[in-house]
Short mmCIF file of C-alpha atoms and ligand atoms in Angstrom, two decimals:
data_model
loop_
_atom_site.label_atom_id
_atom_site.label_comp_id
_atom_site.label_asym_id
_atom_site.label_seq_id
_atom_site.Cartn_x
_atom_site.Cartn_y
_atom_site.Cartn_z
CA MET A 1 32.13 -55.87 -37.22
CA GLN A 2 31.62 -52.12 -37.05
CA CYS A 3 35.15 -51.60 -38.35
CA LEU A 4 34.00 -52.93 -41.74
CA ARG A 5 31.93 -51.28 -44.42
CA TYR A 6 31.30 -51.57 -48.11
CA ASN A 7 32.01 -48.36 -49.95
CA LYS A 8 30.67 -48.58 -53.51
CA ALA A 9 31.08 -52.36 -53.47
CA SER A 10 34.65 -52.38 -52.09
CA LEU A 11 35.18 -53.75 -48.59
CA PHE A 12 36.98 -51.34 -46.24
CA MET A 13 38.39 -51.92 -42.76
CA GLU A 14 38.40 -48.49 -41.14
CA ASN A 15 39.61 -46.26 -44.05
CA VAL A 16 41.56 -48.84 -46.00
CA ALA A 17 40.32 -50.82 -49.01
CA LEU A 18 41.17 -54.43 -48.21
CA SER A 19 41.77 -55.40 -51.85
CA GLU A 20 44.70 -52.95 -51.94
CA LEU A 21 46.23 -54.77 -48.99
CA ALA A 22 45.68 -58.17 -50.60
CA ASN A 23 47.52 -56.93 -53.69
CA GLU A 24 50.36 -55.38 -51.74
CA PHE A 25 50.96 -58.04 -49.07
CA GLY A 26 49.66 -61.20 -50.74
CA THR A 27 47.30 -63.79 -49.24
CA PRO A 28 46.50 -65.43 -46.88
CA LEU A 29 46.59 -62.28 -44.80
CA TYR A 30 45.29 -61.37 -41.34
CA VAL A 31 44.04 -57.79 -40.82
CA TYR A 32 42.96 -56.23 -37.52
CA SER A 33 41.29 -52.93 -36.63
CA PHE A 34 42.87 -50.77 -33.93
CA ASN A 35 39.72 -48.70 -33.34
CA GLN A 36 37.50 -51.76 -32.97
CA LEU A 37 39.92 -53.17 -30.39
CA MET A 38 39.87 -49.97 -28.35
CA GLU A 39 36.11 -49.67 -28.61
CA ASN A 40 35.70 -53.26 -27.34
CA PHE A 41 38.06 -52.74 -24.41
CA ASN A 42 36.56 -49.39 -23.41
CA ARG A 43 33.04 -50.80 -23.55
CA PHE A 44 33.85 -53.52 -21.00
CA ASP A 45 35.93 -51.15 -18.88
CA ALA A 46 33.18 -48.52 -18.71
CA ALA A 47 30.60 -51.17 -17.74
CA PHE A 48 32.19 -51.50 -14.27
CA GLY A 49 31.58 -47.84 -13.43
CA ARG A 50 33.53 -47.12 -10.26
CA TYR A 51 33.66 -50.72 -9.06
CA PRO A 52 37.33 -51.85 -8.62
CA HIS A 53 38.18 -54.27 -11.40
CA THR A 54 40.79 -55.61 -13.81
CA ILE A 55 40.13 -56.88 -17.32
CA CYS A 56 42.62 -59.74 -17.62
CA TYR A 57 42.66 -60.31 -21.37
CA ALA A 58 42.91 -64.03 -22.26
CA LEU A 59 46.08 -64.11 -24.36
CA LYS A 60 45.19 -67.39 -26.00
CA ALA A 61 42.67 -65.58 -28.20
CA ASN A 62 45.32 -63.50 -29.97
CA SER A 63 48.83 -62.92 -28.68
CA ASN A 64 50.26 -60.71 -31.38
CA PRO A 65 52.78 -58.44 -29.56
CA THR A 66 51.30 -55.21 -30.98
CA ILE A 67 47.78 -56.19 -29.93
CA LEU A 68 49.08 -57.07 -26.47
CA ARG A 69 50.97 -53.78 -26.14
CA THR A 70 47.86 -51.87 -27.22
CA LEU A 71 45.74 -53.58 -24.57
CA ALA A 72 48.48 -53.19 -21.93
CA LYS A 73 48.59 -49.45 -22.62
CA ALA A 74 44.80 -49.26 -22.26
CA GLY A 75 45.12 -50.80 -18.78
CA ALA A 76 44.41 -54.48 -19.41
CA GLY A 77 45.83 -57.27 -17.30
CA ALA A 78 46.40 -60.81 -18.59
CA ASP A 79 45.00 -64.30 -18.17
CA VAL A 80 47.84 -66.67 -19.14
CA VAL A 81 47.96 -70.45 -19.40
CA SER A 82 51.64 -71.21 -19.92
CA GLY A 83 55.14 -69.96 -19.21
CA GLY A 84 55.18 -68.71 -22.80
CA GLU A 85 52.07 -66.57 -22.34
CA LEU A 86 53.44 -65.30 -19.02
CA PHE A 87 56.57 -64.18 -20.89
CA PHE A 88 54.46 -62.50 -23.60
CA ALA A 89 52.35 -60.65 -21.00
CA LEU A 90 55.42 -59.29 -19.22
CA GLU A 91 57.17 -58.36 -22.50
CA SER A 92 54.10 -56.43 -23.59
CA GLY A 93 54.27 -54.29 -20.45
CA ILE A 94 51.50 -55.85 -18.37
CA PRO A 95 52.56 -55.56 -14.72
CA PRO A 96 52.82 -58.83 -12.70
CA GLU A 97 50.08 -57.72 -10.30
CA LYS A 98 47.62 -57.72 -13.21
CA ILE A 99 48.45 -61.28 -14.34
CA VAL A 100 46.52 -64.42 -13.39
CA PHE A 101 47.69 -67.90 -14.33
CA ALA A 102 45.20 -70.67 -15.24
CA GLY A 103 45.57 -74.13 -16.76
CA VAL A 104 45.09 -77.71 -15.59
CA GLY A 105 48.65 -78.79 -16.40
CA LYS A 106 51.13 -76.15 -15.26
CA ARG A 107 54.76 -77.25 -15.27
CA ASP A 108 56.87 -76.80 -12.13
CA VAL A 109 59.24 -74.35 -13.88
CA ASP A 110 56.31 -72.15 -14.90
CA ILE A 111 54.83 -72.18 -11.38
CA GLU A 112 58.25 -71.24 -9.98
CA ALA A 113 58.54 -68.38 -12.47
CA ALA A 114 55.07 -67.11 -11.52
CA ILE A 115 55.92 -67.22 -7.79
CA LYS A 116 59.25 -65.42 -8.29
CA ILE A 117 57.73 -62.74 -10.56
CA GLY A 118 54.97 -62.08 -8.03
CA ILE A 119 51.88 -62.36 -10.23
CA ARG A 120 48.39 -61.61 -8.88
CA GLY A 121 47.22 -65.19 -8.54
CA ILE A 122 47.94 -68.77 -9.59
CA ASN A 123 44.73 -70.69 -10.17
CA VAL A 124 44.66 -74.06 -8.46
CA GLU A 125 42.92 -76.61 -10.68
CA SER A 126 43.36 -79.75 -8.51
CA GLU A 127 44.23 -80.73 -4.94
CA MET A 128 47.48 -82.29 -6.19
CA GLU A 129 48.43 -79.04 -7.90
CA TYR A 130 47.87 -77.15 -4.64
CA ASP A 131 50.34 -79.46 -2.87
CA VAL A 132 52.90 -78.92 -5.65
CA ILE A 133 52.54 -75.11 -5.52
CA SER A 134 52.90 -75.15 -1.73
CA ASP A 135 56.07 -77.32 -1.91
CA LEU A 136 57.60 -75.13 -4.63
CA ALA A 137 56.87 -71.96 -2.63
CA GLU A 138 58.46 -73.49 0.47
CA ARG A 139 61.57 -74.44 -1.52
CA LEU A 140 61.79 -70.85 -2.81
CA ASN A 141 61.00 -69.52 0.68
CA ARG A 142 58.22 -67.37 -0.82
CA VAL A 143 54.48 -67.12 -0.29
CA ALA A 144 52.49 -68.14 -3.39
CA PRO A 145 49.30 -66.12 -4.04
CA ILE A 146 46.71 -68.69 -5.02
CA SER A 147 43.20 -68.66 -6.31
CA LEU A 148 40.85 -71.66 -6.36
CA ARG A 149 39.38 -72.43 -9.77
CA ILE A 150 35.93 -73.71 -8.99
CA ASN A 151 33.95 -75.97 -11.29
CA PRO A 152 30.40 -74.85 -10.42
CA ASP A 153 28.68 -77.42 -12.66
CA ILE A 154 26.93 -74.82 -14.83
CA ASP A 155 25.99 -75.78 -18.39
CA ILE A 156 26.33 -72.99 -20.95
CA HIS A 157 24.40 -74.95 -23.62
CA GLY A 158 27.14 -74.52 -26.23
CA HIS A 159 29.55 -76.74 -28.15
CA PRO A 160 30.96 -79.38 -25.73
CA TYR A 161 34.55 -78.50 -26.73
CA ILE A 162 34.15 -74.97 -25.35
CA ALA A 163 32.18 -75.81 -22.18
CA THR A 164 34.50 -75.89 -19.18
CA GLY A 165 32.37 -75.57 -16.05
CA ARG A 166 30.41 -78.82 -15.81
CA HIS A 167 31.31 -81.74 -13.56
CA GLY A 168 33.26 -84.15 -15.75
CA ASP A 169 35.06 -81.33 -17.60
CA LYS A 170 38.77 -81.35 -16.86
CA PHE A 171 38.86 -77.83 -15.41
CA GLY A 172 38.71 -76.67 -11.80
CA ILE A 173 37.76 -78.31 -8.52
CA THR A 174 34.38 -79.12 -7.01
CA ASN A 175 32.74 -77.08 -4.27
CA ASP A 176 33.53 -79.74 -1.63
CA ALA A 177 37.20 -79.83 -2.61
CA ALA A 178 37.28 -76.03 -2.54
CA LEU A 179 35.79 -75.92 0.97
CA ALA A 180 38.38 -78.45 2.18
CA LEU A 181 41.20 -76.40 0.62
CA ILE A 182 39.87 -73.17 2.14
CA GLU A 183 40.43 -74.80 5.56
CA LYS A 184 43.75 -76.41 4.64
CA ILE A 185 45.31 -73.22 3.25
CA LYS A 186 44.71 -71.46 6.59
CA ARG A 187 47.45 -73.67 8.08
CA ASP A 188 49.86 -73.14 5.14
CA ASP A 189 52.76 -70.72 5.68
CA TYR A 190 53.64 -70.74 1.99
CA CYS A 191 50.31 -70.07 0.28
CA ASP A 192 47.87 -67.20 0.62
CA LEU A 193 44.34 -67.63 -0.67
CA VAL A 194 43.88 -64.37 -2.59
CA GLY A 195 41.17 -65.25 -5.09
CA ILE A 196 38.30 -67.41 -6.24
CA HIS A 197 38.10 -68.14 -9.96
CA ALA A 198 35.79 -69.76 -12.49
CA HIS A 199 35.56 -69.83 -16.27
CA ILE A 200 32.55 -71.86 -17.39
CA GLY A 201 33.10 -71.78 -21.14
CA SER A 202 33.11 -69.75 -24.31
CA GLN A 203 30.41 -68.30 -26.54
CA ILE A 204 27.90 -67.73 -23.71
CA LYS A 205 24.88 -66.03 -25.25
CA GLU A 206 22.40 -65.96 -22.36
CA LEU A 207 22.40 -63.96 -19.14
CA ALA A 208 21.18 -66.91 -17.01
CA PRO A 209 24.51 -68.85 -16.78
CA PHE A 210 26.37 -65.63 -15.93
CA LYS A 211 23.86 -64.82 -13.17
CA LYS A 212 24.06 -68.34 -11.75
CA LEU A 213 27.85 -68.16 -11.84
CA ALA A 214 28.10 -64.77 -10.11
CA GLU A 215 25.73 -65.81 -7.32
CA TYR A 216 27.47 -69.14 -6.82
CA MET A 217 30.90 -67.50 -6.68
CA ALA A 218 29.71 -64.82 -4.26
CA GLY A 219 28.68 -67.69 -1.95
CA VAL A 220 32.12 -69.31 -2.15
CA ALA A 221 33.85 -65.95 -1.64
CA LYS A 222 31.79 -65.30 1.50
CA LYS A 223 32.75 -68.73 2.88
CA ALA A 224 36.43 -67.99 2.29
CA ILE A 225 36.14 -64.58 3.97
CA ASP A 226 34.13 -65.97 6.91
CA SER A 227 36.74 -68.64 7.42
CA GLY A 228 39.37 -65.91 7.92
CA HIS A 229 41.04 -65.44 4.51
CA ARG A 230 41.83 -61.92 3.32
CA LEU A 231 40.36 -62.59 -0.09
CA GLU A 232 41.42 -59.95 -2.64
CA TYR A 233 39.38 -60.82 -5.73
CA VAL A 234 36.73 -62.87 -7.45
CA ASP A 235 37.55 -63.76 -11.06
CA LEU A 236 34.53 -64.72 -13.17
CA GLY A 237 36.44 -65.68 -16.33
CA GLY A 238 35.57 -64.90 -19.94
CA GLY A 239 33.14 -66.46 -22.39
CA PHE A 240 31.17 -63.42 -23.62
CA GLY A 241 29.49 -64.62 -26.81
CA LEU A 242 29.66 -63.13 -30.29
CA ASP A 243 27.26 -63.35 -33.20
CA TYR A 244 29.35 -64.79 -36.04
CA GLU A 245 26.49 -64.68 -38.55
CA ASN A 246 25.16 -61.13 -38.54
CA VAL A 247 28.44 -59.36 -39.16
CA ILE A 248 27.82 -57.19 -42.24
CA ASN A 249 25.07 -57.12 -44.85
CA VAL A 250 26.35 -57.96 -48.28
CA ASP A 251 25.27 -54.74 -49.83
CA ILE A 252 27.09 -52.31 -52.06
CA ASP A 253 27.14 -49.65 -49.28
CA ALA A 254 26.66 -51.63 -46.06
CA GLN A 255 28.07 -50.84 -42.62
CA GLY A 256 29.30 -53.62 -40.29
CA LEU A 257 27.05 -54.59 -37.37
CA ASP A 258 27.52 -54.75 -33.59
CA ASP A 259 28.22 -58.41 -32.93
CA LEU A 260 28.41 -58.80 -29.13
CA VAL A 261 25.36 -60.90 -28.25
CA LEU A 262 24.94 -59.59 -24.69
CA ASP A 263 25.44 -55.99 -23.70
CA PRO A 264 28.56 -55.93 -21.44
CA GLN A 265 26.77 -53.38 -19.26
CA GLU A 266 24.05 -55.91 -18.44
CA VAL A 267 26.45 -58.77 -17.68
CA ILE A 268 28.84 -56.67 -15.60
CA SER A 269 25.95 -55.18 -13.58
CA ILE A 270 24.91 -58.73 -12.68
CA PHE A 271 28.50 -59.48 -11.60
CA VAL A 272 28.85 -56.30 -9.54
CA ASP A 273 25.45 -56.76 -7.86
CA ALA A 274 26.34 -60.31 -6.80
CA ILE A 275 29.88 -59.57 -5.57
CA LYS A 276 29.64 -56.08 -4.09
CA ASP A 277 28.67 -57.26 -0.58
CA THR A 278 32.02 -59.04 -0.29
CA GLY A 279 33.79 -55.77 -1.23
CA VAL A 280 36.45 -57.61 -3.22
CA HIS A 281 38.01 -56.62 -6.54
CA LEU A 282 36.38 -58.11 -9.66
CA ILE A 283 38.34 -59.71 -12.48
CA ILE A 284 37.02 -60.83 -15.86
CA GLU A 285 39.00 -62.64 -18.56
CA PRO A 286 37.48 -61.90 -21.97
CA GLY A 287 39.40 -63.19 -24.97
CA ARG A 288 37.07 -63.50 -27.94
CA ALA A 289 34.91 -60.49 -26.99
CA LEU A 290 37.90 -58.14 -27.17
CA VAL A 291 39.50 -59.34 -30.39
CA ALA A 292 37.29 -61.59 -32.56
CA ASN A 293 35.45 -58.78 -34.32
CA THR A 294 38.66 -56.81 -34.90
CA GLY A 295 39.96 -59.31 -37.45
CA ALA A 296 39.44 -60.72 -40.93
CA LEU A 297 41.37 -63.37 -42.83
CA ILE A 298 41.87 -62.43 -46.49
CA THR A 299 42.21 -65.23 -49.00
CA GLU A 300 42.26 -65.63 -52.78
CA VAL A 301 40.08 -67.95 -54.85
CA LEU A 302 42.33 -70.44 -56.63
CA TYR A 303 39.87 -72.76 -58.38
CA LEU A 304 36.20 -73.59 -58.77
CA LYS A 305 34.91 -77.05 -59.58
CA LYS A 306 31.87 -79.28 -59.28
CA THR A 307 31.85 -82.79 -57.85
CA GLY A 308 28.46 -84.47 -58.12
CA ASP A 309 25.98 -81.74 -57.25
CA THR A 310 28.40 -79.83 -55.06
CA ASN A 311 30.08 -76.59 -56.13
CA ILE A 312 33.51 -76.33 -54.58
CA VAL A 313 35.46 -73.10 -54.20
CA ILE A 314 39.12 -73.69 -53.37
CA VAL A 315 40.90 -70.80 -51.67
CA ASP A 316 44.53 -70.28 -50.66
CA ALA A 317 43.89 -70.17 -46.88
CA GLY A 318 43.15 -73.38 -45.05
CA MET A 319 42.78 -74.98 -41.66
CA THR A 320 46.43 -74.02 -41.12
CA GLU A 321 45.33 -70.35 -40.91
CA LEU A 322 41.89 -70.86 -39.34
CA ILE A 323 41.00 -74.20 -37.78
CA ARG A 324 37.76 -73.21 -36.01
CA PRO A 325 35.39 -74.55 -38.70
CA SER A 326 37.22 -77.92 -38.72
CA LEU A 327 37.58 -78.08 -34.94
CA TYR A 328 34.16 -76.95 -33.72
CA SER A 329 32.11 -76.62 -36.92
CA ALA A 330 32.35 -72.88 -36.25
CA HIS A 331 30.56 -70.52 -38.62
CA HIS A 332 32.43 -67.60 -40.21
CA GLU A 333 30.85 -65.26 -42.75
CA ILE A 334 32.64 -65.15 -46.11
CA VAL A 335 32.31 -62.07 -48.32
CA PRO A 336 34.10 -60.78 -51.42
CA LEU A 337 36.45 -57.81 -51.13
CA GLU A 338 34.92 -56.46 -54.35
CA ILE A 339 31.25 -57.12 -55.10
CA ARG A 340 31.08 -57.77 -58.86
CA ASP A 341 27.84 -59.69 -59.12
CA ALA A 342 24.67 -59.52 -57.02
CA ASP A 343 23.72 -63.11 -57.90
CA THR A 344 24.56 -65.89 -55.53
CA MET A 345 25.76 -69.48 -55.69
CA VAL A 346 25.68 -72.31 -53.16
CA ALA A 347 29.09 -73.86 -52.55
CA ASP A 348 31.54 -75.48 -50.18
CA VAL A 349 34.46 -73.15 -49.51
CA VAL A 350 37.54 -75.25 -48.82
CA GLY A 351 41.27 -74.84 -48.31
CA PRO A 352 44.21 -76.52 -50.07
CA ILE A 353 45.25 -78.76 -47.14
CA CYS A 354 45.29 -82.52 -47.64
CA GLU A 355 42.48 -83.19 -45.16
CA SER A 356 38.77 -83.57 -45.92
CA GLY A 357 38.13 -81.62 -42.70
CA ASP A 358 39.83 -78.58 -44.26
CA PHE A 359 36.85 -76.34 -45.00
CA PHE A 360 35.51 -72.89 -44.13
CA ALA A 361 31.87 -73.38 -45.16
CA ARG A 362 29.64 -76.16 -46.39
CA ASN A 363 26.64 -75.72 -48.61
CA ARG A 364 26.81 -71.93 -48.13
CA GLU A 365 25.05 -69.30 -50.20
CA ILE A 366 27.71 -66.76 -51.21
CA LEU A 367 27.91 -64.05 -53.85
CA ASN A 368 29.13 -65.28 -57.24
CA ILE A 369 32.90 -65.32 -57.38
CA GLY A 370 35.61 -66.48 -59.77
CA ARG A 371 39.29 -67.39 -59.90
CA GLY A 372 41.50 -64.57 -58.63
CA ASP A 373 38.81 -62.87 -56.51
CA ASN A 374 39.73 -62.10 -52.92
CA LEU A 375 37.44 -63.04 -50.04
CA ALA A 376 37.32 -61.97 -46.41
CA ILE A 377 36.58 -64.62 -43.78
CA LEU A 378 35.10 -62.54 -40.99
CA THR A 379 35.31 -62.42 -37.19
CA THR A 380 38.68 -64.13 -37.19
CA GLY A 381 40.58 -61.94 -34.71
CA ALA A 382 40.24 -64.57 -31.95
CA TYR A 383 41.51 -68.14 -32.03
CA GLY A 384 42.65 -67.61 -35.62
CA TYR A 385 46.36 -66.92 -35.87
CA THR A 386 47.05 -68.34 -32.38
CA LEU A 387 45.69 -71.73 -33.49
CA SER A 388 47.49 -71.65 -36.83
CA SER A 389 50.11 -74.22 -37.79
CA ASN A 390 52.81 -75.05 -40.33
CA TYR A 391 51.13 -78.27 -41.48
CA ASN A 392 51.87 -79.07 -45.17
CA ALA A 393 54.96 -76.81 -44.80
CA ARG A 394 52.88 -73.66 -44.97
CA PRO A 395 54.41 -70.44 -43.63
CA LYS A 396 52.31 -68.50 -41.13
CA SER A 397 50.63 -65.40 -42.59
CA THR A 398 51.42 -61.71 -42.44
CA GLU A 399 49.41 -59.79 -39.82
CA LEU A 400 48.47 -56.11 -40.35
CA PHE A 401 47.07 -53.53 -37.94
CA ILE A 402 44.83 -50.84 -39.43
CA ARG A 403 44.21 -47.51 -37.76
CA GLY A 404 42.26 -45.00 -39.83
CA LYS A 405 44.26 -44.83 -43.08
CA ARG A 406 47.44 -46.20 -41.55
CA VAL A 407 48.56 -49.79 -42.04
CA LYS A 408 51.29 -51.39 -39.95
CA VAL A 409 52.88 -54.79 -40.46
CA ILE A 410 52.68 -56.37 -37.01
CA ARG A 411 54.02 -59.76 -38.04
CA GLU A 412 55.91 -60.68 -41.19
CA ARG A 413 54.97 -63.78 -43.17
CA GLN A 414 57.27 -66.67 -42.27
CA SER A 415 59.81 -67.59 -44.94
CA LEU A 416 60.44 -71.13 -46.11
CA GLU A 417 63.88 -70.87 -44.45
CA ASP A 418 62.09 -70.13 -41.14
CA LEU A 419 60.19 -73.40 -41.54
CA TRP A 420 63.22 -75.41 -42.60
CA THR A 421 65.48 -74.29 -39.77
CA GLY A 422 62.70 -74.00 -37.17
C1 PLP B 501 40.58 -69.69 -18.06
C2 PLP B 501 40.07 -68.99 -19.27
N1 PLP B 501 39.77 -67.68 -19.18
C3 PLP B 501 39.32 -66.99 -20.25
C4 PLP B 501 39.15 -67.60 -21.48
C5 PLP B 501 38.65 -66.76 -22.63
O1 PLP B 501 37.45 -67.18 -23.12
P1 PLP B 501 36.69 -66.30 -24.23
O2 PLP B 501 37.64 -66.12 -25.35
O3 PLP B 501 35.52 -67.12 -24.61
O4 PLP B 501 36.32 -65.02 -23.59
C6 PLP B 501 39.42 -68.97 -21.60
C7 PLP B 501 39.21 -69.64 -22.90
O5 PLP B 501 39.40 -70.80 -23.10
C8 PLP B 501 39.91 -69.68 -20.48
O6 PLP B 501 40.21 -70.97 -20.56
#
């Protein structure tokens, strides 16, 4: 996280000391860096050079309205997976022609809304869904722009919960089904085949699966074009991996590190090289790679104890604020906002929720800390707040946006009345 640095043992995001924010706004607290967000977006955008493209940000990673408006202003489109996300994308100023709609279980009302609004493409994830979209378009007397989500059977060698492009995963359709649909759609007055889509999973850290994907999809795109469709785009999804471990050195004057595992320039060159013969527009759908390293979750140490041989540090954030460690055994670095002691301890860092699965780290070497110290759980800008919940009647946290020295509240903490009345 290049937006972070220690300045004489105090952790700063951009030009703001995070302990001042913890004192002022209370914890748990989400903080995000404006400049890191822009840097991430511009890096991907520049990687395309002059090749026509749209970066359809995957809203599921972080759908805070201010973050969405910032990306919309920078020129991003949106990858949405529900009527709610479609609403958010439009409210944030993303034009319909830059919105693509994925998801294996779209409701009829959401498909109708997408057709009426005139979005760029609705991804078809099953043959039955195609029939439903075609019927709904006929009833509305409109032509639905559709894109086939292909399941290319490519293994990304990651956690099974974030792999989406192998046969047996619930996403997309097989090559054979896609070829049959390519023929069928030619005879359909209410659907236009405008795109080919795939998203093979998250946290991809090697070039090989991306290369395989781009070449495979170029083949499908050529078949669609040869069969007479005026294909407009190929969408290669998201999944660009981040290094969650080498984020910042715990050092009295350390600067945060670059945490994208693959250089976007290298990946996008592979995409452009594979697709350019078809001449179609390229879409990518990064979520994590645009926002994960913009964010940190600030929490306060409540208690320390020992059970058996295990040191346990209990903090005031829990799986309600950040569920990734419980859900996928995800690793997040944990560092103090103020370094007071260079010695370390080995401990489990856990939350206050009444679940044994409520933890942030197990058996982790961390700097010595005590009751009342504040900690930053790093790389939490993606799949943090959006996966948060009110379990145990816990209000959702404040979110802050930091730009240089300026701090803006971009979401207020929920009140107990908010929880009670829903
Ligand atoms: C269809 C689709 N596109 C894009 C993404 C974003 O993935 P990532 O955040 O890994 O870039 C996802 C994540 O689940 C997805 O399902």
